[in-house]
């Protein structure tokens, strides 16, 4: 008996290219997500933005190059982070070549899904039927299947 | 006022090189962790194993190379996953060159921590005092600080 991708898929918050960047970061933080699933403004699958890449956005470039310079910043960290998001959209968070969102069809097997996740080193895979994301499978969810925790 | 790494750090389950692989996968699954923090058997920081890399371990190599072959597997997916872990330890899950565990000191600032997380594209950073991991900061936790959700 095959377990199909759509059977394992869970609801997952989606953001689109025009979603407010602060709101997207808040969703990732509050739901403790491994990454943001980004769609085009038409709802089509677009990219996956791992949490570390959202963090990258809040760190000024000169500090990314020399983390010890973080000590010279006068502003409070929380404000520093919030200010980076102000007035920005999700499209501004994406790197020039964003990680493609790994996608399987609802009737693909979970082992195919696992192979794709491993190959693309992605924290999650989207399950798509008729061009629409019907759910997401995270690494934790997939492993729960093997550990009898689903 | 600086926010220090140790103020943001949270308790996080640690596994060591000799932890049973199935038990480690179960912890990642049940706690919905972005990755495993692996220590040496002496408790010293060793590696971070992102969820997608644990998933990689459960997918046979010939399927990783050609995911469509997943359809020829006769065994149920849940059993297939469980069997891969049987009798293995966390050291067996690690790739030949595992991702180094990003580490900051307790009195480093969270902006330094953020810079390191971004640079190493890691889902988390360990906070270490006197050679011991005193807590972990995930990307979600870090962003919660900027979103007023801490």
PDB file of C-alpha atoms in Angstrom:
ATOM      1  CA  UNK A   1       0.000   0.000   0.000  1.00  0.00           C
ATOM      2  CA  UNK A   2       1.507   3.294  -1.120  1.00  0.00           C
ATOM      3  CA  UNK A   3       1.347   6.381   1.070  1.00  0.00           C
ATOM      4  CA  UNK A   4       0.669   9.275  -1.264  1.00  0.00           C
ATOM      5  CA  UNK A   5       2.036  12.796  -0.917  1.00  0.00           C
ATOM      6  CA  UNK A   6      -1.438  14.305  -0.523  1.00  0.00           C
ATOM      7  CA  UNK A   7      -2.157  11.998   2.413  1.00  0.00           C
ATOM      8  CA  UNK A   8       0.863  13.286   4.328  1.00  0.00           C
ATOM      9  CA  UNK A   9       0.505  16.950   3.301  1.00  0.00           C
ATOM     10  CA  UNK A  10      -0.461  19.474   5.975  1.00  0.00           C
ATOM     11  CA  UNK A  11      -1.902  22.968   5.846  1.00  0.00           C
ATOM     12  CA  UNK A  12       0.923  25.470   5.806  1.00  0.00           C
ATOM     13  CA  UNK A  13       0.851  29.265   5.728  1.00  0.00           C
ATOM     14  CA  UNK A  14       1.658  30.608   2.256  1.00  0.00           C
ATOM     15  CA  UNK A  15       3.024  34.051   1.501  1.00  0.00           C
ATOM     16  CA  UNK A  16       3.168  35.666  -1.904  1.00  0.00           C
ATOM     17  CA  UNK A  17       5.666  38.031  -3.507  1.00  0.00           C
ATOM     18  CA  UNK A  18       3.626  41.053  -2.389  1.00  0.00           C
ATOM     19  CA  UNK A  19       3.137  39.956   1.247  1.00  0.00           C
ATOM     20  CA  UNK A  20       4.532  42.485   3.737  1.00  0.00           C
ATOM     21  CA  UNK A  21       8.019  41.315   4.780  1.00  0.00           C
ATOM     22  CA  UNK A  22       7.439  41.974   8.488  1.00  0.00           C
ATOM     23  CA  UNK A  23       4.197  39.978   8.402  1.00  0.00           C
ATOM     24  CA  UNK A  24       5.974  37.073   6.640  1.00  0.00           C
ATOM     25  CA  UNK A  25       8.762  37.065   9.260  1.00  0.00           C
ATOM     26  CA  UNK A  26       6.133  37.155  12.014  1.00  0.00           C
ATOM     27  CA  UNK A  27       4.400  34.091  10.523  1.00  0.00           C
ATOM     28  CA  UNK A  28       7.698  32.212  10.356  1.00  0.00           C
ATOM     29  CA  UNK A  29       8.505  33.206  13.961  1.00  0.00           C
ATOM     30  CA  UNK A  30       5.121  32.524  15.564  1.00  0.00           C
ATOM     31  CA  UNK A  31       4.465  29.240  13.762  1.00  0.00           C
ATOM     32  CA  UNK A  32       8.152  28.257  14.189  1.00  0.00           C
ATOM     33  CA  UNK A  33       8.344  27.285  10.543  1.00  0.00           C
ATOM     34  CA  UNK A  34      11.514  25.904   8.917  1.00  0.00           C
ATOM     35  CA  UNK A  35      10.970  28.254   5.969  1.00  0.00           C
ATOM     36  CA  UNK A  36       8.554  30.382   3.980  1.00  0.00           C
ATOM     37  CA  UNK A  37       6.636  28.933   1.048  1.00  0.00           C
ATOM     38  CA  UNK A  38       6.422  31.768  -1.476  1.00  0.00           C
ATOM     39  CA  UNK A  39       3.876  31.856  -4.288  1.00  0.00           C
ATOM     40  CA  UNK A  40       3.470  34.224  -7.178  1.00  0.00           C
ATOM     41  CA  UNK A  41       0.693  36.780  -6.840  1.00  0.00           C
ATOM     42  CA  UNK A  42      -1.459  34.309  -8.846  1.00  0.00           C
ATOM     43  CA  UNK A  43      -0.925  31.593  -6.210  1.00  0.00           C
ATOM     44  CA  UNK A  44       1.470  29.516  -8.327  1.00  0.00           C
ATOM     45  CA  UNK A  45       4.484  27.893  -6.570  1.00  0.00           C
ATOM     46  CA  UNK A  46       7.466  30.247  -6.661  1.00  0.00           C
ATOM     47  CA  UNK A  47      10.245  29.642  -4.113  1.00  0.00           C
ATOM     48  CA  UNK A  48      11.172  28.359  -0.681  1.00  0.00           C
ATOM     49  CA  UNK A  49      12.903  30.784   1.654  1.00  0.00           C
ATOM     50  CA  UNK A  50      14.661  28.905   4.481  1.00  0.00           C
ATOM     51  CA  UNK A  51      14.619  30.632   7.877  1.00  0.00           C
ATOM     52  CA  UNK A  52      18.359  31.312   7.694  1.00  0.00           C
ATOM     53  CA  UNK A  53      17.804  33.287   4.489  1.00  0.00           C
ATOM     54  CA  UNK A  54      15.178  35.488   6.118  1.00  0.00           C
ATOM     55  CA  UNK A  55      17.672  36.085   8.922  1.00  0.00           C
ATOM     56  CA  UNK A  56      20.296  36.957   6.314  1.00  0.00           C
ATOM     57  CA  UNK A  57      18.078  39.823   5.212  1.00  0.00           C
ATOM     58  CA  UNK A  58      18.059  41.467   8.651  1.00  0.00           C
ATOM     59  CA  UNK A  59      21.852  41.521   8.952  1.00  0.00           C
ATOM     60  CA  UNK A  60      23.525  44.471   7.228  1.00  0.00           C
ATOM     61  CA  UNK A  61      26.045  43.333   4.597  1.00  0.00           C
ATOM     62  CA  UNK A  62      29.107  44.729   6.389  1.00  0.00           C
ATOM     63  CA  UNK A  63      28.194  42.687   9.478  1.00  0.00           C
ATOM     64  CA  UNK A  64      27.664  39.526   7.440  1.00  0.00           C
ATOM     65  CA  UNK A  65      31.194  40.006   6.160  1.00  0.00           C
ATOM     66  CA  UNK A  66      32.638  40.724   9.614  1.00  0.00           C
ATOM     67  CA  UNK A  67      30.287  39.613  12.432  1.00  0.00           C
ATOM     68  CA  UNK A  68      32.482  41.320  15.067  1.00  0.00           C
ATOM     69  CA  UNK A  69      31.239  44.663  13.684  1.00  0.00           C
ATOM     70  CA  UNK A  70      27.820  43.811  15.165  1.00  0.00           C
ATOM     71  CA  UNK A  71      29.184  45.260  18.418  1.00  0.00           C
ATOM     72  CA  UNK A  72      29.468  48.762  16.987  1.00  0.00           C
ATOM     73  CA  UNK A  73      25.743  48.989  16.116  1.00  0.00           C
ATOM     74  CA  UNK A  74      24.076  51.431  18.495  1.00  0.00           C
ATOM     75  CA  UNK A  75      20.478  50.486  17.797  1.00  0.00           C
ATOM     76  CA  UNK A  76      18.772  47.785  19.869  1.00  0.00           C
ATOM     77  CA  UNK A  77      18.762  44.410  18.110  1.00  0.00           C
ATOM     78  CA  UNK A  78      14.969  44.079  18.077  1.00  0.00           C
ATOM     79  CA  UNK A  79      14.625  47.522  16.460  1.00  0.00           C
ATOM     80  CA  UNK A  80      17.467  46.768  14.067  1.00  0.00           C
ATOM     81  CA  UNK A  81      15.647  43.653  12.872  1.00  0.00           C
ATOM     82  CA  UNK A  82      12.244  45.345  12.648  1.00  0.00           C
ATOM     83  CA  UNK A  83      13.668  48.322  10.730  1.00  0.00           C
ATOM     84  CA  UNK A  84      15.148  46.066   8.045  1.00  0.00           C
ATOM     85  CA  UNK A  85      11.662  44.772   7.232  1.00  0.00           C
ATOM     86  CA  UNK A  86       9.911  48.150   7.276  1.00  0.00           C
ATOM     87  CA  UNK A  87       8.215  48.925   3.971  1.00  0.00           C
ATOM     88  CA  UNK A  88       9.585  45.776   2.337  1.00  0.00           C
ATOM     89  CA  UNK A  89       7.771  42.916   0.678  1.00  0.00           C
ATOM     90  CA  UNK A  90       8.563  39.222   0.412  1.00  0.00           C
ATOM     91  CA  UNK A  91       9.968  39.806  -3.084  1.00  0.00           C
ATOM     92  CA  UNK A  92      12.643  42.008  -1.457  1.00  0.00           C
ATOM     93  CA  UNK A  93      13.673  39.156   0.865  1.00  0.00           C
ATOM     94  CA  UNK A  94      14.415  36.771  -1.989  1.00  0.00           C
ATOM     95  CA  UNK A  95      18.032  36.397  -3.108  1.00  0.00           C
ATOM     96  CA  UNK A  96      18.771  37.067  -6.807  1.00  0.00           C
ATOM     97  CA  UNK A  97      18.491  33.331  -7.515  1.00  0.00           C
ATOM     98  CA  UNK A  98      16.022  32.000  -4.935  1.00  0.00           C
ATOM     99  CA  UNK A  99      15.832  28.311  -4.020  1.00  0.00           C
ATOM    100  CA  UNK A 100      13.276  26.674  -6.292  1.00  0.00           C
ATOM    101  CA  UNK A 101      10.320  25.295  -4.347  1.00  0.00           C
ATOM    102  CA  UNK A 102      10.445  21.484  -4.606  1.00  0.00           C
ATOM    103  CA  UNK A 103       7.070  20.277  -5.799  1.00  0.00           C
ATOM    104  CA  UNK A 104       5.413  16.874  -6.117  1.00  0.00           C
ATOM    105  CA  UNK A 105       1.960  15.880  -7.308  1.00  0.00           C
ATOM    106  CA  UNK A 106      -0.641  14.672  -4.854  1.00  0.00           C
ATOM    107  CA  UNK A 107      -0.450  11.107  -6.173  1.00  0.00           C
ATOM    108  CA  UNK A 108       3.341  10.886  -6.034  1.00  0.00           C
ATOM    109  CA  UNK A 109       4.557   8.569  -3.274  1.00  0.00           C
ATOM    110  CA  UNK A 110       6.160   9.912  -0.115  1.00  0.00           C
ATOM    111  CA  UNK A 111       9.391   8.128  -1.012  1.00  0.00           C
ATOM    112  CA  UNK A 112       9.583  10.190  -4.218  1.00  0.00           C
ATOM    113  CA  UNK A 113       8.908  13.238  -2.083  1.00  0.00           C
ATOM    114  CA  UNK A 114      11.701  12.214   0.314  1.00  0.00           C
ATOM    115  CA  UNK A 115      14.142  11.730  -2.568  1.00  0.00           C
ATOM    116  CA  UNK A 116      13.374  15.221  -3.868  1.00  0.00           C
ATOM    117  CA  UNK A 117      13.718  16.793  -0.401  1.00  0.00           C
ATOM    118  CA  UNK A 118      17.118  15.135   0.062  1.00  0.00           C
ATOM    119  CA  UNK A 119      18.309  16.030  -3.433  1.00  0.00           C
ATOM    120  CA  UNK A 120      17.353  19.696  -3.105  1.00  0.00           C
ATOM    121  CA  UNK A 121      18.341  19.907   0.602  1.00  0.00           C
ATOM    122  CA  UNK A 122      15.042  21.627   1.228  1.00  0.00           C
ATOM    123  CA  UNK A 123      13.345  21.809   4.649  1.00  0.00           C
ATOM    124  CA  UNK A 124       9.990  21.129   2.940  1.00  0.00           C
ATOM    125  CA  UNK A 125       8.261  20.037  -0.265  1.00  0.00           C
ATOM    126  CA  UNK A 126       5.000  21.458  -1.594  1.00  0.00           C
ATOM    127  CA  UNK A 127       2.246  19.176  -2.844  1.00  0.00           C
ATOM    128  CA  UNK A 128       0.583  20.616  -5.923  1.00  0.00           C
ATOM    129  CA  UNK A 129      -2.578  19.587  -7.737  1.00  0.00           C
ATOM    130  CA  UNK A 130      -3.836  21.492 -10.793  1.00  0.00           C
ATOM    131  CA  UNK A 131      -1.188  24.214 -10.314  1.00  0.00           C
ATOM    132  CA  UNK A 132      -2.292  24.985  -6.760  1.00  0.00           C
ATOM    133  CA  UNK A 133      -0.463  24.152  -3.508  1.00  0.00           C
ATOM    134  CA  UNK A 134      -2.726  21.813  -1.557  1.00  0.00           C
ATOM    135  CA  UNK A 135      -0.342  21.255   1.350  1.00  0.00           C
ATOM    136  CA  UNK A 136       3.268  20.994   2.462  1.00  0.00           C
ATOM    137  CA  UNK A 137       5.373  18.165   3.870  1.00  0.00           C
ATOM    138  CA  UNK A 138       8.256  19.120   6.164  1.00  0.00           C
ATOM    139  CA  UNK A 139      11.232  16.881   6.982  1.00  0.00           C
ATOM    140  CA  UNK A 140       9.820  16.449  10.508  1.00  0.00           C
ATOM    141  CA  UNK A 141       6.438  15.349   9.126  1.00  0.00           C
ATOM    142  CA  UNK A 142       8.044  12.843   6.778  1.00  0.00           C
ATOM    143  CA  UNK A 143      10.163  11.315   9.543  1.00  0.00           C
ATOM    144  CA  UNK A 144       7.090  11.123  11.786  1.00  0.00           C
ATOM    145  CA  UNK A 145       5.656   8.642   9.270  1.00  0.00           C
ATOM    146  CA  UNK A 146       8.614   6.306   9.762  1.00  0.00           C
ATOM    147  CA  UNK A 147       8.553   6.730  13.540  1.00  0.00           C
ATOM    148  CA  UNK A 148       4.900   5.799  13.926  1.00  0.00           C
ATOM    149  CA  UNK A 149       4.088   9.345  15.042  1.00  0.00           C
ATOM    150  CA  UNK A 150       1.677  10.197  12.196  1.00  0.00           C
TER     151      UNK A 150
ATOM    152  CA  UNK B   1      21.124  47.795  25.473  1.00  0.00           C
ATOM    153  CA  UNK B   2      22.545  44.665  23.888  1.00  0.00           C
ATOM    154  CA  UNK B   3      20.528  41.443  23.697  1.00  0.00           C
ATOM    155  CA  UNK B   4      22.975  38.634  24.406  1.00  0.00           C
ATOM    156  CA  UNK B   5      22.918  35.188  22.830  1.00  0.00           C
ATOM    157  CA  UNK B   6      22.381  33.467  26.192  1.00  0.00           C
ATOM    158  CA  UNK B   7      19.256  35.580  26.816  1.00  0.00           C
ATOM    159  CA  UNK B   8      17.648  34.351  23.589  1.00  0.00           C
ATOM    160  CA  UNK B   9      18.838  30.726  23.840  1.00  0.00           C
ATOM    161  CA  UNK B  10      16.256  28.025  24.463  1.00  0.00           C
ATOM    162  CA  UNK B  11      16.472  24.468  25.731  1.00  0.00           C
ATOM    163  CA  UNK B  12      16.862  22.141  22.774  1.00  0.00           C
ATOM    164  CA  UNK B  13      17.161  18.354  22.641  1.00  0.00           C
ATOM    165  CA  UNK B  14      20.736  17.241  22.045  1.00  0.00           C
ATOM    166  CA  UNK B  15      21.799  13.931  20.552  1.00  0.00           C
ATOM    167  CA  UNK B  16      25.292  12.504  20.576  1.00  0.00           C
ATOM    168  CA  UNK B  17      27.196  10.370  18.088  1.00  0.00           C
ATOM    169  CA  UNK B  18      26.107   7.190  19.868  1.00  0.00           C
ATOM    170  CA  UNK B  19      22.393   8.056  20.149  1.00  0.00           C
ATOM    171  CA  UNK B  20      20.161   5.492  18.444  1.00  0.00           C
ATOM    172  CA  UNK B  21      19.292   6.795  14.950  1.00  0.00           C
ATOM    173  CA  UNK B  22      15.601   5.912  15.204  1.00  0.00           C
ATOM    174  CA  UNK B  23      15.334   7.724  18.551  1.00  0.00           C
ATOM    175  CA  UNK B  24      17.063  10.802  17.061  1.00  0.00           C
ATOM    176  CA  UNK B  25      14.658  10.836  14.094  1.00  0.00           C
ATOM    177  CA  UNK B  26      11.725  10.473  16.491  1.00  0.00           C
ATOM    178  CA  UNK B  27      12.903  13.497  18.504  1.00  0.00           C
ATOM    179  CA  UNK B  28      13.210  15.565  15.324  1.00  0.00           C
ATOM    180  CA  UNK B  29       9.747  14.431  14.200  1.00  0.00           C
ATOM    181  CA  UNK B  30       7.840  14.830  17.470  1.00  0.00           C
ATOM    182  CA  UNK B  31       9.418  18.164  18.444  1.00  0.00           C
ATOM    183  CA  UNK B  32       9.203  19.338  14.806  1.00  0.00           C
ATOM    184  CA  UNK B  33      12.804  20.513  14.933  1.00  0.00           C
ATOM    185  CA  UNK B  34      14.563  22.154  11.971  1.00  0.00           C
ATOM    186  CA  UNK B  35      17.577  19.914  12.602  1.00  0.00           C
ATOM    187  CA  UNK B  36      19.518  17.776  15.049  1.00  0.00           C
ATOM    188  CA  UNK B  37      22.221  19.265  17.255  1.00  0.00           C
ATOM    189  CA  UNK B  38      24.872  16.565  17.514  1.00  0.00           C
ATOM    190  CA  UNK B  39      27.492  16.482  20.254  1.00  0.00           C
ATOM    191  CA  UNK B  40      30.487  14.239  20.738  1.00  0.00           C
ATOM    192  CA  UNK B  41      30.098  11.528  23.353  1.00  0.00           C
ATOM    193  CA  UNK B  42      31.793  13.970  25.768  1.00  0.00           C
ATOM    194  CA  UNK B  43      29.050  16.577  25.186  1.00  0.00           C
ATOM    195  CA  UNK B  44      31.225  18.887  23.077  1.00  0.00           C
ATOM    196  CA  UNK B  45      29.585  20.575  20.038  1.00  0.00           C
ATOM    197  CA  UNK B  46      30.036  18.417  16.936  1.00  0.00           C
ATOM    198  CA  UNK B  47      27.650  19.034  14.014  1.00  0.00           C
ATOM    199  CA  UNK B  48      24.238  20.184  12.903  1.00  0.00           C
ATOM    200  CA  UNK B  49      22.174  17.747  10.859  1.00  0.00           C
ATOM    201  CA  UNK B  50      19.373  19.569   9.014  1.00  0.00           C
ATOM    202  CA  UNK B  51      16.095  17.656   8.714  1.00  0.00           C
ATOM    203  CA  UNK B  52      16.581  17.196   4.962  1.00  0.00           C
ATOM    204  CA  UNK B  53      19.849  15.365   5.649  1.00  0.00           C
ATOM    205  CA  UNK B  54      18.156  12.942   8.036  1.00  0.00           C
ATOM    206  CA  UNK B  55      15.579  12.348   5.301  1.00  0.00           C
ATOM    207  CA  UNK B  56      18.416  11.749   2.845  1.00  0.00           C
ATOM    208  CA  UNK B  57      19.509   8.836   4.997  1.00  0.00           C
ATOM    209  CA  UNK B  58      16.162   7.027   4.662  1.00  0.00           C
ATOM    210  CA  UNK B  59      16.152   7.161   0.864  1.00  0.00           C
ATOM    211  CA  UNK B  60      18.157   4.401  -0.847  1.00  0.00           C
ATOM    212  CA  UNK B  61      20.901   5.798  -3.089  1.00  0.00           C
ATOM    213  CA  UNK B  62      19.416   4.476  -6.347  1.00  0.00           C
ATOM    214  CA  UNK B  63      16.158   6.305  -5.559  1.00  0.00           C
ATOM    215  CA  UNK B  64      17.975   9.535  -4.713  1.00  0.00           C
ATOM    216  CA  UNK B  65      19.521   9.318  -8.166  1.00  0.00           C
ATOM    217  CA  UNK B  66      16.236   8.513  -9.887  1.00  0.00           C
ATOM    218  CA  UNK B  67      13.193   9.347  -7.701  1.00  0.00           C
ATOM    219  CA  UNK B  68      10.826   7.643 -10.177  1.00  0.00           C
ATOM    220  CA  UNK B  69      12.282   4.299  -9.003  1.00  0.00           C
ATOM    221  CA  UNK B  70      10.507   4.881  -5.670  1.00  0.00           C
ATOM    222  CA  UNK B  71       7.461   3.364  -7.356  1.00  0.00           C
ATOM    223  CA  UNK B  72       9.087  -0.053  -7.712  1.00  0.00           C
ATOM    224  CA  UNK B  73       9.696  -0.448  -3.959  1.00  0.00           C
ATOM    225  CA  UNK B  74       7.359  -3.118  -2.594  1.00  0.00           C
ATOM    226  CA  UNK B  75       7.741  -2.314   1.101  1.00  0.00           C
ATOM    227  CA  UNK B  76       5.404   0.173   2.778  1.00  0.00           C
ATOM    228  CA  UNK B  77       6.964   3.624   3.090  1.00  0.00           C
ATOM    229  CA  UNK B  78       6.714   3.743   6.886  1.00  0.00           C
ATOM    230  CA  UNK B  79       8.495   0.386   7.182  1.00  0.00           C
ATOM    231  CA  UNK B  80      11.044   1.402   4.570  1.00  0.00           C
ATOM    232  CA  UNK B  81      11.922   4.483   6.631  1.00  0.00           C
ATOM    233  CA  UNK B  82      11.995   2.602   9.952  1.00  0.00           C
ATOM    234  CA  UNK B  83      14.183  -0.167   8.520  1.00  0.00           C
ATOM    235  CA  UNK B  84      16.832   2.284   7.368  1.00  0.00           C
ATOM    236  CA  UNK B  85      17.312   3.429  10.967  1.00  0.00           C
ATOM    237  CA  UNK B  86      17.344  -0.051  12.523  1.00  0.00           C
ATOM    238  CA  UNK B  87      20.566  -0.728  14.402  1.00  0.00           C
ATOM    239  CA  UNK B  88      22.109   2.593  13.330  1.00  0.00           C
ATOM    240  CA  UNK B  89      23.451   5.412  15.412  1.00  0.00           C
ATOM    241  CA  UNK B  90      23.574   9.156  14.844  1.00  0.00           C
ATOM    242  CA  UNK B  91      27.202   8.827  13.682  1.00  0.00           C
ATOM    243  CA  UNK B  92      25.889   6.704  10.774  1.00  0.00           C
ATOM    244  CA  UNK B  93      23.481   9.489   9.731  1.00  0.00           C
ATOM    245  CA  UNK B  94      26.253  12.050   9.320  1.00  0.00           C
ATOM    246  CA  UNK B  95      27.600  12.688   5.836  1.00  0.00           C
ATOM    247  CA  UNK B  96      31.386  12.281   5.338  1.00  0.00           C
ATOM    248  CA  UNK B  97      31.846  16.002   5.863  1.00  0.00           C
ATOM    249  CA  UNK B  98      29.028  17.061   8.200  1.00  0.00           C
ATOM    250  CA  UNK B  99      27.896  20.678   8.534  1.00  0.00           C
ATOM    251  CA  UNK B 100      29.882  22.281  11.328  1.00  0.00           C
ATOM    252  CA  UNK B 101      27.655  23.390  14.197  1.00  0.00           C
ATOM    253  CA  UNK B 102      27.694  27.201  14.285  1.00  0.00           C
ATOM    254  CA  UNK B 103      28.568  28.274  17.801  1.00  0.00           C
ATOM    255  CA  UNK B 104      28.578  31.599  19.650  1.00  0.00           C
ATOM    256  CA  UNK B 105      29.451  32.442  23.234  1.00  0.00           C
ATOM    257  CA  UNK B 106      26.755  33.388  25.708  1.00  0.00           C
ATOM    258  CA  UNK B 107      27.876  37.014  25.806  1.00  0.00           C
ATOM    259  CA  UNK B 108      28.002  37.440  22.032  1.00  0.00           C
ATOM    260  CA  UNK B 109      25.225  39.669  20.737  1.00  0.00           C
ATOM    261  CA  UNK B 110      22.257  38.264  18.831  1.00  0.00           C
ATOM    262  CA  UNK B 111      23.290  40.274  15.787  1.00  0.00           C
ATOM    263  CA  UNK B 112      26.612  38.404  15.722  1.00  0.00           C
ATOM    264  CA  UNK B 113      24.602  35.201  16.064  1.00  0.00           C
ATOM    265  CA  UNK B 114      22.366  36.259  13.161  1.00  0.00           C
ATOM    266  CA  UNK B 115      25.378  37.026  10.977  1.00  0.00           C
ATOM    267  CA  UNK B 116      26.814  33.567  11.649  1.00  0.00           C
ATOM    268  CA  UNK B 117      23.485  31.842  10.966  1.00  0.00           C
ATOM    269  CA  UNK B 118      23.175  33.663   7.644  1.00  0.00           C
ATOM    270  CA  UNK B 119      26.788  33.030   6.649  1.00  0.00           C
ATOM    271  CA  UNK B 120      26.591  29.294   7.391  1.00  0.00           C
ATOM    272  CA  UNK B 121      22.997  28.938   6.110  1.00  0.00           C
ATOM    273  CA  UNK B 122      22.222  27.012   9.265  1.00  0.00           C
ATOM    274  CA  UNK B 123      18.704  26.560  10.686  1.00  0.00           C
ATOM    275  CA  UNK B 124      20.127  27.128  14.194  1.00  0.00           C
ATOM    276  CA  UNK B 125      23.127  28.295  16.209  1.00  0.00           C
ATOM    277  CA  UNK B 126      24.305  26.752  19.500  1.00  0.00           C
ATOM    278  CA  UNK B 127      25.209  28.955  22.444  1.00  0.00           C
ATOM    279  CA  UNK B 128      28.244  27.586  24.248  1.00  0.00           C
ATOM    280  CA  UNK B 129      29.763  28.526  27.595  1.00  0.00           C
ATOM    281  CA  UNK B 130      32.833  26.719  28.967  1.00  0.00           C
ATOM    282  CA  UNK B 131      32.703  24.127  26.161  1.00  0.00           C
ATOM    283  CA  UNK B 132      29.118  23.118  26.941  1.00  0.00           C
ATOM    284  CA  UNK B 133      25.974  23.863  24.917  1.00  0.00           C
ATOM    285  CA  UNK B 134      23.734  25.969  27.162  1.00  0.00           C
ATOM    286  CA  UNK B 135      20.970  26.506  24.596  1.00  0.00           C
ATOM    287  CA  UNK B 136      20.111  26.904  20.931  1.00  0.00           C
ATOM    288  CA  UNK B 137      18.698  29.774  18.873  1.00  0.00           C
ATOM    289  CA  UNK B 138      16.675  28.862  15.783  1.00  0.00           C
ATOM    290  CA  UNK B 139      15.956  31.223  12.881  1.00  0.00           C
ATOM    291  CA  UNK B 140      12.321  31.388  14.050  1.00  0.00           C
ATOM    292  CA  UNK B 141      13.376  32.364  17.583  1.00  0.00           C
ATOM    293  CA  UNK B 142      15.698  35.068  16.274  1.00  0.00           C
ATOM    294  CA  UNK B 143      13.020  36.583  14.047  1.00  0.00           C
ATOM    295  CA  UNK B 144      10.550  36.480  16.947  1.00  0.00           C
ATOM    296  CA  UNK B 145      12.800  38.996  18.688  1.00  0.00           C
ATOM    297  CA  UNK B 146      12.396  41.477  15.837  1.00  0.00           C
ATOM    298  CA  UNK B 147       8.655  40.862  15.582  1.00  0.00           C
ATOM    299  CA  UNK B 148       7.935  41.561  19.242  1.00  0.00           C
ATOM    300  CA  UNK B 149       6.990  37.909  19.775  1.00  0.00           C
ATOM    301  CA  UNK B 150       9.701  37.079  22.343  1.00  0.00           C
TER     302      UNK B 150
END
